[in-house]
Short mmCIF file of C-alpha atoms in Angstrom, two decimals:
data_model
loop_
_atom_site.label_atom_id
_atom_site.label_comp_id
_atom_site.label_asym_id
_atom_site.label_seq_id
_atom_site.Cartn_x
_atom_site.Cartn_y
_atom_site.Cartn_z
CA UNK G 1 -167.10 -183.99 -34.64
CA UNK G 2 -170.41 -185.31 -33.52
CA UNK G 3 -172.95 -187.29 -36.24
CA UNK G 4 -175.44 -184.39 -35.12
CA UNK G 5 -173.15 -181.78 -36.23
CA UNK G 6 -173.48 -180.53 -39.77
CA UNK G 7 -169.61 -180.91 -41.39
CA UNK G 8 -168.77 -177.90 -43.44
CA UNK G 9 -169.12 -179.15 -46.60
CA UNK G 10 -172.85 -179.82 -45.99
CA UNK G 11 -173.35 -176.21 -44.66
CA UNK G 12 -171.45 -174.89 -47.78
CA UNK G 13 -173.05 -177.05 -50.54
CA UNK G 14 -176.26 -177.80 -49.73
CA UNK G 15 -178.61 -176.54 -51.90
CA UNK G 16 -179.66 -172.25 -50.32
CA UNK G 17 -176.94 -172.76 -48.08
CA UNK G 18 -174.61 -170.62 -50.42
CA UNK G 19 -175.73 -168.16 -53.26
CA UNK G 20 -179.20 -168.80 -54.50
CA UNK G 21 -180.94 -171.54 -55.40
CA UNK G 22 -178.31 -173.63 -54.18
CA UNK G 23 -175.52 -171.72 -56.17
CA UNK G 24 -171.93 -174.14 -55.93
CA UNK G 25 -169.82 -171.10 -54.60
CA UNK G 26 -166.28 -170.40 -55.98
CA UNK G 27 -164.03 -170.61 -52.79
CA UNK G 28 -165.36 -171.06 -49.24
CA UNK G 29 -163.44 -171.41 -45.79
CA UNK G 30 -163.00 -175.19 -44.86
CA UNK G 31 -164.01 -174.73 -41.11
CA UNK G 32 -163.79 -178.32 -38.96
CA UNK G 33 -163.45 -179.85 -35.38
CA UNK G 34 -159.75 -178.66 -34.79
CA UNK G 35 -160.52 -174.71 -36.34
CA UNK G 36 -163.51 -174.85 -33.65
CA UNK G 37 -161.29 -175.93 -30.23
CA UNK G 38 -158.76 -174.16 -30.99
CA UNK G 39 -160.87 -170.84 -31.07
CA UNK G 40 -162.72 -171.83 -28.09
CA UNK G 41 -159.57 -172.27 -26.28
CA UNK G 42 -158.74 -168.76 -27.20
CA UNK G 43 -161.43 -167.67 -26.07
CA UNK G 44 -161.51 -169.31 -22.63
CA UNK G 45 -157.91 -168.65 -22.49
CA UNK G 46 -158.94 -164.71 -21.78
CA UNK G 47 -156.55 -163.64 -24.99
CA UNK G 48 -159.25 -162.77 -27.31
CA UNK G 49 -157.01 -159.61 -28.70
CA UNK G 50 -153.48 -159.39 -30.38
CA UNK G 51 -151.79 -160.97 -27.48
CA UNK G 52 -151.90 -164.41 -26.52
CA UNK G 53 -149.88 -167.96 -26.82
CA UNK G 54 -151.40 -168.68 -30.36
CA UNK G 55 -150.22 -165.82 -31.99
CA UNK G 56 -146.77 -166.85 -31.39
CA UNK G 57 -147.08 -170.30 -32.05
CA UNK G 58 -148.46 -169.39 -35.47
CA UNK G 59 -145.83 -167.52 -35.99
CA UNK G 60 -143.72 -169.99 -35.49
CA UNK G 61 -145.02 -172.93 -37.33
CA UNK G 62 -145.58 -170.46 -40.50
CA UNK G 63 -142.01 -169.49 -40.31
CA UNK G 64 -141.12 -173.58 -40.37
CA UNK G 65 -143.73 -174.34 -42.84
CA UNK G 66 -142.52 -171.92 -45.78
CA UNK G 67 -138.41 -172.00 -44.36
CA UNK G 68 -137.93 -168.17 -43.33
CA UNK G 69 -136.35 -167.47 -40.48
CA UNK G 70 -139.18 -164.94 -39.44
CA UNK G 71 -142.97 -164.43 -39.57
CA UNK G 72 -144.69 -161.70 -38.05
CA UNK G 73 -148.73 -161.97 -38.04
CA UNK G 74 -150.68 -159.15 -39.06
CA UNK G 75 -153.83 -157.71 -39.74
CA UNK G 76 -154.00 -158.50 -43.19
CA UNK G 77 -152.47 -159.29 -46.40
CA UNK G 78 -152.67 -155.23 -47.41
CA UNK G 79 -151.47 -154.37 -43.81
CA UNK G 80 -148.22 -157.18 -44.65
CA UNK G 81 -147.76 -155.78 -47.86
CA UNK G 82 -147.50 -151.42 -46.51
CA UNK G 83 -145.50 -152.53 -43.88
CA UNK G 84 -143.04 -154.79 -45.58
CA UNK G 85 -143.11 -151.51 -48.10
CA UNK G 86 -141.85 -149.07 -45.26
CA UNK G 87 -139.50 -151.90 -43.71
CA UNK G 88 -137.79 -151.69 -47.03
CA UNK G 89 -137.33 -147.65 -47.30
CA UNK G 90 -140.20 -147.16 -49.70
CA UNK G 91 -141.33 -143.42 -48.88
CA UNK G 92 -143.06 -140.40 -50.60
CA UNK G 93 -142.42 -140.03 -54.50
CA UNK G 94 -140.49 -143.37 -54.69
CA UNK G 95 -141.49 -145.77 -57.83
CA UNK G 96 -142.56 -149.02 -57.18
CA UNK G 97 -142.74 -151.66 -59.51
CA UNK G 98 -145.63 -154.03 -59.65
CA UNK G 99 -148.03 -156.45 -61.59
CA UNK G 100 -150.58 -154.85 -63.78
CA UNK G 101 -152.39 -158.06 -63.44
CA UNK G 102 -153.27 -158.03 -59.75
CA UNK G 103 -156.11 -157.39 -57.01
CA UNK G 104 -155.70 -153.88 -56.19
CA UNK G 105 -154.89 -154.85 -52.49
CA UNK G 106 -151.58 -155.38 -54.00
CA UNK G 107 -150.71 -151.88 -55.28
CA UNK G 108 -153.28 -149.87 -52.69
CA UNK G 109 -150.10 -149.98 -50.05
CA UNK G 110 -147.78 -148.59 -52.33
CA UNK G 111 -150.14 -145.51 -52.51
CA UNK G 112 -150.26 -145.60 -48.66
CA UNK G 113 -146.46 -144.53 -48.39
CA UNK G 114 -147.22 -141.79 -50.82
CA UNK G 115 -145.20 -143.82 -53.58
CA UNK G 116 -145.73 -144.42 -57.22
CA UNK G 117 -146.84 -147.88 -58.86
CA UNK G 118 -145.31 -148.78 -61.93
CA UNK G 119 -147.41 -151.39 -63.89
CA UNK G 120 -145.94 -153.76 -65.53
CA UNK G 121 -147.69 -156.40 -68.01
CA UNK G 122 -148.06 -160.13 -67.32
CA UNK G 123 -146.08 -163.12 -69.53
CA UNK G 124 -148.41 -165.32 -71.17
CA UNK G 125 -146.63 -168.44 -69.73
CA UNK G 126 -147.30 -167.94 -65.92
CA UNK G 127 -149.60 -164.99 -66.14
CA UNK G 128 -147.05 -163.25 -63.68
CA UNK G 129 -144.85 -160.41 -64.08
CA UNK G 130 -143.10 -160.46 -67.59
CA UNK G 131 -139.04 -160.76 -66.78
CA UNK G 132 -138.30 -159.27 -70.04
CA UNK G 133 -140.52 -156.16 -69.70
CA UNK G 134 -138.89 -155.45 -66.27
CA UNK G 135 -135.26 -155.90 -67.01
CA UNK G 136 -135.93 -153.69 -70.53
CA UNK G 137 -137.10 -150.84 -68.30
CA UNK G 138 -134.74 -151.09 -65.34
CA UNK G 139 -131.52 -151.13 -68.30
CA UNK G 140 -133.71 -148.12 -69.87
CA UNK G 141 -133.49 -146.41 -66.60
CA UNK G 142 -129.71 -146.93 -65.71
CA UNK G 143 -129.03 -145.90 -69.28
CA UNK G 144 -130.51 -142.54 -69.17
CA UNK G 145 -129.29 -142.02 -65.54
CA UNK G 146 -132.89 -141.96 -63.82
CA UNK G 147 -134.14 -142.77 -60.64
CA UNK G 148 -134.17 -146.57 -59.96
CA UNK G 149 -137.56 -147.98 -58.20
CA UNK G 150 -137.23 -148.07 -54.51
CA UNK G 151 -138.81 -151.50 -54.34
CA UNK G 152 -140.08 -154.27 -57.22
CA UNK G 153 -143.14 -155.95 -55.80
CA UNK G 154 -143.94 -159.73 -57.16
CA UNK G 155 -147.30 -161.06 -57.15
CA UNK G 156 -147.65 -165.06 -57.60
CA UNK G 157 -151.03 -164.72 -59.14
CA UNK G 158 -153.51 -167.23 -58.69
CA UNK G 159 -151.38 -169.48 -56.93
CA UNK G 160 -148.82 -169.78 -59.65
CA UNK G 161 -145.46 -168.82 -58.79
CA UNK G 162 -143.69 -166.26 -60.75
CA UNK G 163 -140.63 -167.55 -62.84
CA UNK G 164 -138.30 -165.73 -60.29
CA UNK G 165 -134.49 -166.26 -61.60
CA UNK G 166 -134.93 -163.61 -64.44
CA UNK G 167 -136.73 -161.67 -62.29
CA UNK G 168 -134.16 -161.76 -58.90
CA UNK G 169 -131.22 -161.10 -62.03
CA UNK G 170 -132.95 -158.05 -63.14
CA UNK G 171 -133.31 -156.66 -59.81
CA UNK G 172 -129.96 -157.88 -58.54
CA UNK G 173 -127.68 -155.99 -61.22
CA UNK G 174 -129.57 -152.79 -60.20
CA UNK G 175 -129.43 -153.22 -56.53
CA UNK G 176 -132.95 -153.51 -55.95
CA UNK G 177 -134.91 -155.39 -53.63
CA UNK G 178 -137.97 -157.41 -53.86
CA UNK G 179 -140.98 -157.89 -52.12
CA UNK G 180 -143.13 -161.16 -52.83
CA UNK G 181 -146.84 -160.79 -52.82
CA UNK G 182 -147.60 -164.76 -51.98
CA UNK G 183 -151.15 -163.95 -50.61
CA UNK G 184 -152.74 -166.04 -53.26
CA UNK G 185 -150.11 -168.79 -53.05
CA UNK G 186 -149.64 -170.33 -49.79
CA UNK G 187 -148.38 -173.99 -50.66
CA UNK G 188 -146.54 -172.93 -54.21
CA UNK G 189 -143.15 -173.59 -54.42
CA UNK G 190 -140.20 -174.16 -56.94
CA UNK G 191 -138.94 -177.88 -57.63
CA UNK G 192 -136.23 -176.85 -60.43
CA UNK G 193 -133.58 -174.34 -60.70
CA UNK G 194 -132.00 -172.16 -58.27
CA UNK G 195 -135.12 -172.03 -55.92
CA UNK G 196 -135.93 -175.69 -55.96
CA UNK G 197 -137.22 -176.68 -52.35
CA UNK G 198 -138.20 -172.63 -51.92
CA UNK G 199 -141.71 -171.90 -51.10
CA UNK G 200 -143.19 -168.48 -52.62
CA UNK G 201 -142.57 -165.63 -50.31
CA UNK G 202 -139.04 -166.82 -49.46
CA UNK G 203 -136.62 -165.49 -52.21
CA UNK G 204 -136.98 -161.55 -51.54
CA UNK G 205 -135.93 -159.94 -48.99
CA UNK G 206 -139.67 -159.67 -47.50
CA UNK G 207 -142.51 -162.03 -48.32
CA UNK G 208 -146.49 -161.02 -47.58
CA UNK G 209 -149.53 -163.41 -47.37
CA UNK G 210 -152.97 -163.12 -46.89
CA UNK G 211 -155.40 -165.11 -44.93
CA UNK G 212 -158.78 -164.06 -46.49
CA UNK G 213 -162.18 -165.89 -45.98
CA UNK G 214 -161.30 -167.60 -49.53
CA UNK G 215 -157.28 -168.32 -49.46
CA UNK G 216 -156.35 -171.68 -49.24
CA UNK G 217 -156.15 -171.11 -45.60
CA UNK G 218 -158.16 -168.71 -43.59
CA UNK G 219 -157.96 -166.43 -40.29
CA UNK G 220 -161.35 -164.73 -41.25
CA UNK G 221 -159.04 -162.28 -41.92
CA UNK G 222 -155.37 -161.40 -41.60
CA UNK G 223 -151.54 -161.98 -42.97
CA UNK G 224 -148.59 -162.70 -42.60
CA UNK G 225 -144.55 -161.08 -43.45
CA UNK G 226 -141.67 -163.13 -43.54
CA UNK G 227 -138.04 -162.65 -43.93
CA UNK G 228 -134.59 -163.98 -42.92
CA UNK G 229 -133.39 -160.63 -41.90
CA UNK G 230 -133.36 -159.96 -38.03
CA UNK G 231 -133.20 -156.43 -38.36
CA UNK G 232 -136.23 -155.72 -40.40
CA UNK G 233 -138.55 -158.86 -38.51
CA UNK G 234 -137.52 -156.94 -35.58
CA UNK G 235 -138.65 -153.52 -37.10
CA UNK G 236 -141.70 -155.05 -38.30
CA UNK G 237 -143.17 -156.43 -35.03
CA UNK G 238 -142.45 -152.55 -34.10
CA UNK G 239 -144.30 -151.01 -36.24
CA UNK G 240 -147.58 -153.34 -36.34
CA UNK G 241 -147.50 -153.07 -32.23
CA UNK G 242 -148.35 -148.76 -33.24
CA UNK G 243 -144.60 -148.89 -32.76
CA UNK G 244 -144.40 -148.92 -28.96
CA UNK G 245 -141.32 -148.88 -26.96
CA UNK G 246 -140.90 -152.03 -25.28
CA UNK G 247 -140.57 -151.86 -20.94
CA UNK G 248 -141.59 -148.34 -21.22
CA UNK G 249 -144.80 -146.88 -20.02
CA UNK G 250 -146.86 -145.54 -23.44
CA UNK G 251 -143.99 -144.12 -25.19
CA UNK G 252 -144.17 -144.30 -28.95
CA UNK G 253 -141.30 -143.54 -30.87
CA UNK G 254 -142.53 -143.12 -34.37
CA UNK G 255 -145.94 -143.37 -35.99
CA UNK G 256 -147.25 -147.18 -36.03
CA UNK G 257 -149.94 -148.79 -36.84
CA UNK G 258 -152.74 -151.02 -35.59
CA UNK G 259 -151.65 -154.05 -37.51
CA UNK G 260 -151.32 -157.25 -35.25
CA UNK G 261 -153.30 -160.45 -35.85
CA UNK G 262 -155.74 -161.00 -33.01
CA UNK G 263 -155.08 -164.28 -30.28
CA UNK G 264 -158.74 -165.90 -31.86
CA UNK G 265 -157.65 -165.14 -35.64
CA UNK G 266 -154.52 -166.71 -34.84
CA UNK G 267 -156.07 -169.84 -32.81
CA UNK G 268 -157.84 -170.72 -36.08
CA UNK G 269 -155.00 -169.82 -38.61
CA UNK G 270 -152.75 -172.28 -36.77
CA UNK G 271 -155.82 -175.10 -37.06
CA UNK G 272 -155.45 -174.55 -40.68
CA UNK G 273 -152.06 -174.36 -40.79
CA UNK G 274 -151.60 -177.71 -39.55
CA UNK G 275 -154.60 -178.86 -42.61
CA UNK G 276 -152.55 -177.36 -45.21
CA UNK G 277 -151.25 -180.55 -46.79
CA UNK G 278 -154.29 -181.71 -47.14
CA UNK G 279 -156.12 -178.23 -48.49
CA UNK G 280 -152.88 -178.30 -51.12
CA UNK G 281 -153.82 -181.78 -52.03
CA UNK G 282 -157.51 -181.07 -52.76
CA UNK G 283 -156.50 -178.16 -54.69
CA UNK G 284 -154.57 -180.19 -56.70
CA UNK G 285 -156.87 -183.12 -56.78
CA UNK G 286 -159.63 -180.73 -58.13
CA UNK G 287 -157.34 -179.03 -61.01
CA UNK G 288 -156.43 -182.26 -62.27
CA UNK G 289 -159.86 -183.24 -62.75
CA UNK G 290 -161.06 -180.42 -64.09
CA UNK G 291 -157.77 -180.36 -66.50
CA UNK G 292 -158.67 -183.82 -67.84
CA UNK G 293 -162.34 -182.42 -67.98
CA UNK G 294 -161.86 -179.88 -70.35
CA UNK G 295 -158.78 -180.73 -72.35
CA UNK G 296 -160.71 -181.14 -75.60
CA UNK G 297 -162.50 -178.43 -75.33
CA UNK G 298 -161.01 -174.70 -76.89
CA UNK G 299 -160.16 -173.07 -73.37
CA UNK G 300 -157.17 -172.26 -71.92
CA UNK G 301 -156.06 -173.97 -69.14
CA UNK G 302 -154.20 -173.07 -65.98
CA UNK G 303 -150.35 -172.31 -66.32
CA UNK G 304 -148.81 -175.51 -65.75
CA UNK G 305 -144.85 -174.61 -66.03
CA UNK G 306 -142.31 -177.37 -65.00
CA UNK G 307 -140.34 -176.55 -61.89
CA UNK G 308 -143.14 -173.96 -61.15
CA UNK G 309 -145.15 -176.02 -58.30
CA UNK G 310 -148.66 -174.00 -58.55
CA UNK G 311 -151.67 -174.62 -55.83
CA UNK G 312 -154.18 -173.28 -58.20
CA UNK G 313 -156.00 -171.16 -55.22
CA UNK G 314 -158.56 -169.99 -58.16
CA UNK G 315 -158.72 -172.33 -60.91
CA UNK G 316 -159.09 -169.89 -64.01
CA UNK G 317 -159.74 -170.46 -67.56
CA UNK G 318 -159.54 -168.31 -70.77
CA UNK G 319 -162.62 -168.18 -73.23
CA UNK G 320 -161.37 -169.06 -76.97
CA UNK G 321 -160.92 -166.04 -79.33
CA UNK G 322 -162.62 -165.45 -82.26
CA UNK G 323 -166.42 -167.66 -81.84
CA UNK G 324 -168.75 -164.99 -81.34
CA UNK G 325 -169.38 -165.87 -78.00
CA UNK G 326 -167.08 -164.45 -74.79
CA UNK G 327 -166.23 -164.13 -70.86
CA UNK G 328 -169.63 -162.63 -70.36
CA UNK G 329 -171.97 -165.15 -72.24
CA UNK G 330 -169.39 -168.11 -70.68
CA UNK G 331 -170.31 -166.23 -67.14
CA UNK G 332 -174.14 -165.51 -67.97
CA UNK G 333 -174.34 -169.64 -69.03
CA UNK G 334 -172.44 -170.88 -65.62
CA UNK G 335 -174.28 -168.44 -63.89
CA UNK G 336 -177.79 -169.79 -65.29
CA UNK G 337 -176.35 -173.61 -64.15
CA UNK G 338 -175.55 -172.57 -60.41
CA UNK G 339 -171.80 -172.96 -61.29
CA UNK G 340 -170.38 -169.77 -59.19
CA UNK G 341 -168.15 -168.58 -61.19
CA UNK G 342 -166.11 -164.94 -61.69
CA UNK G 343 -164.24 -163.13 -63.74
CA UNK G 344 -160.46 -162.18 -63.08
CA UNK G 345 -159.27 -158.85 -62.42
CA UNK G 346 -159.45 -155.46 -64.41
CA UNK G 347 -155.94 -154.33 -65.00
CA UNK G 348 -154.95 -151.89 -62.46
CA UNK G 349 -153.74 -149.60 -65.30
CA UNK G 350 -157.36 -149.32 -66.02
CA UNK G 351 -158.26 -149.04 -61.99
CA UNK G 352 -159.56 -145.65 -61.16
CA UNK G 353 -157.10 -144.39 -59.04
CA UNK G 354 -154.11 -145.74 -60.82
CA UNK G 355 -155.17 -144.16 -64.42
CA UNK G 356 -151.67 -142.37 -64.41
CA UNK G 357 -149.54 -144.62 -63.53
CA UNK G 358 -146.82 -145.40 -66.06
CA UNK G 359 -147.49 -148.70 -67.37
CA UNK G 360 -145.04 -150.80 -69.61
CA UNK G 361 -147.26 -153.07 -71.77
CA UNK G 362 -150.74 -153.37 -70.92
CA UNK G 363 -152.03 -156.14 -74.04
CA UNK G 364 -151.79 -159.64 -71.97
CA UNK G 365 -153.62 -158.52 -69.07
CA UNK G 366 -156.34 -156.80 -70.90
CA UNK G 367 -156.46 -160.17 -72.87
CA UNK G 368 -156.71 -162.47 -68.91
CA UNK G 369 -159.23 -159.44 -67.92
CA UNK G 370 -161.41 -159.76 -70.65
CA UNK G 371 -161.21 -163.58 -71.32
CA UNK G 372 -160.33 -164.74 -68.31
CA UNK G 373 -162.85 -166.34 -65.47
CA UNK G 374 -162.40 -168.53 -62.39
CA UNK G 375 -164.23 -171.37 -61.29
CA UNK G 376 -165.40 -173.10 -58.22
CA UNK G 377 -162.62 -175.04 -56.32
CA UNK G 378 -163.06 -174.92 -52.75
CA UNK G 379 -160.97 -177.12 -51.00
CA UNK G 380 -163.98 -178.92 -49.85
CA UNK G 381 -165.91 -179.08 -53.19
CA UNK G 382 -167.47 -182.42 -53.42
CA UNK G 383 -167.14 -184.94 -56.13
CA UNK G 384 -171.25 -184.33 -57.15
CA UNK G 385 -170.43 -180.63 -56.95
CA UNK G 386 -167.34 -180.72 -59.20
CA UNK G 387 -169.44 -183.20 -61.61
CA UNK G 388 -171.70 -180.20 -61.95
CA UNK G 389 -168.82 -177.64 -62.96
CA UNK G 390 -167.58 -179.89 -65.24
CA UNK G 391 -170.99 -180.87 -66.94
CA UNK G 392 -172.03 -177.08 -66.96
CA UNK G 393 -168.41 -176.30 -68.56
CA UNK G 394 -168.71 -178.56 -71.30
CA UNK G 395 -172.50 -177.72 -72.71
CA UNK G 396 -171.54 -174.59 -73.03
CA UNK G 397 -169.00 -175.52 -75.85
CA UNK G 398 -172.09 -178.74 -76.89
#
């Protein structure tokens, strides 16, 4: 990069660049010299659309980075998450189990197949799925001879992986299959246990990820699906190419969809791909200071579980109970200091389209809703900019 050029971190953080009046911005695309050539050679390459060399090559070194077998690019981490749905037989008036605790992208795709989401609560250790609440309702189920759920769908929220042996046990004495939702946790992984070495997305039979403007690694938009099976990778490519016969002239042997990740989105994906390390390591760099930060002070921290290897994609806090003051006056004081901060996600059992869905629990994530906020930790999120977090942080609590 040239000394003219502006890095990305100045164009992000400098004061009206993001927000106003110089807000700090909570997560923002770390864009350099190797995401810029390899777009432009996309684009003088003359595969600008969802053919072209670096769409395979991602796929490949995505496949090697998290150890499946298979990764098929895709529009999105929604369009990853309906597809990997269908691929595993989820149709009209199936149930589907999922988080509660979620962005709705997670759920919206079981509503695409016609299907049914069934909510379940978070656990207050990891913030993901509770493993009690799941196997309680699956034994329920076999007990009174109902209808099993087609699919359970895990969500590794905020980076944090899910505490996946109870949950795979659960699942596995009721024949079930799983579906990972790692769009938030690209990086994660287990270190203890039966899934040491695994990276999120890898233990189910299908995993999905997302590749947002503010992931941890970015294709302006897009996702990915990975699994070991041949037969459904296979399928999958199928149906995201509007399911079109291969060597035959238009011919379209079921209804597809429009799903592939384009040769340009791809070009830069695989640029940031091959930054990862060091977007993991910032991550990490950034909750550790902000850990030692704000350990006196009456929040709650981050999940930090051992064996469960989190990249803390939004680094989110809970407001104390019980001081007169809460998530809103927190937000309203951050807010005031440039510090761009948000709060987490309204249940989905209180979502408007999801308002009958059967939901088992419901207390923990109304508790991470209302509490709960995330702050700025963009993998590029200078030293200065961090100081100001952490000074507008503590005077709230002064």
């Amino acid at each position: 990069m040239s000394s003219t050029e502006p890095t990305h971190a100045t164009e992000a953080h400098a004061p009206g660049a993001r927000g106003p009046e110089g807000t700090i911005p909570l997560a923002v695309p770390n864009i350099g010299e190797l995401e810029r050539r390899y777009v432009l050679e996309a684009v003088e390459s003359g595969f600008v659309s969802s053919v072209g060399p670096f769409v395979s090559e991602f796929e490949r070194r995505f496949a090697d980075r998290v150890g499946a077998t298979h990764a098929i690019a895709c529009a999105s981490g929604t369009a990853a998450i309906h597809v990997g749905l269908l691929l595993l037989g989820v149709g009209r008036d199936d149930d589907v189990v999922c988080s509660d605790f979620t962005f709705v992208g997670s759920v919206n795709p079981i509503a695409y197949c016609g299907a049914r989401p069934v909510l379940v609560d978070s656990e207050t250790a990891t913030w993901n799925l509770d493993p009690a609440l799941l196997a309680a309702e699956l034994d329920r189920r076999a007990v009174a001879g109902e209808a099993q759920p087609k699919v359970v769908e895990i969500v590794h929220v905020l980076g944090q992986p899910a505490d996946m042996e109870p949950l795979i046990d659960a699942c596995d004495r009721h024949g079930i299959p799983v579906l990972e939702d790692a769009a938030e946790s690209l990086g994660a992984s287990w270190s203890t246990g039966r899934y040491a070495g695994r990276h999120t997305g890898t233990v189910g039979r299908i995993g999905c990820f997302s590749f947002n403007g503010n992931k941890i690694a970015t294709t302006g938009g897009g996702g990915m699906i990975v699994t070991d099976d041949d037969d459904l990778a296979a399928r999958a490519r199928h149906l995201t190419t509007q399911a079109k016969v291969p060597d035959v002239g238009y011919l379209h042997d079921e209804v597809g969809y429009n799903y592939r990740l384009t040769n340009l989105a791809a070009g830069l994906g695989l640029a940031q791909l091959e930054r990862l390390e060091e977007f993991v390591d910032a991550k990490h760099h950034i909750a550790a200071r902000y850990d030692a930060a704000f350990a006196d002070l009456p929040l709650v921290l981050p999940p930090r579980v051992e064996g469960l290897d989190a990249t803390y994609w939004l680094y989110s806090v809970l407001v104390p109970e019980g001081d007169g003051r809460g998530r809103d006056d927190f937000l309203a004081h951050l807010h005031a200091r440039g510090v761009g901060a948000r709060a987490l996600w309204r249940p989905l059992h209180a979502q408007p389209p999801f308002l009958g869905a059967p939901v088992l629990g419901g207390a923990v994530g109304e508790g991470l809703f209302g509490r709960g906020l995330s702050l700025p930790c963009a993998t590029d999120l200078t030293r200065s900019d961090q100081d100001r977090v952490i000074e507008a942080v503590r005077s709230f609590f002064a």
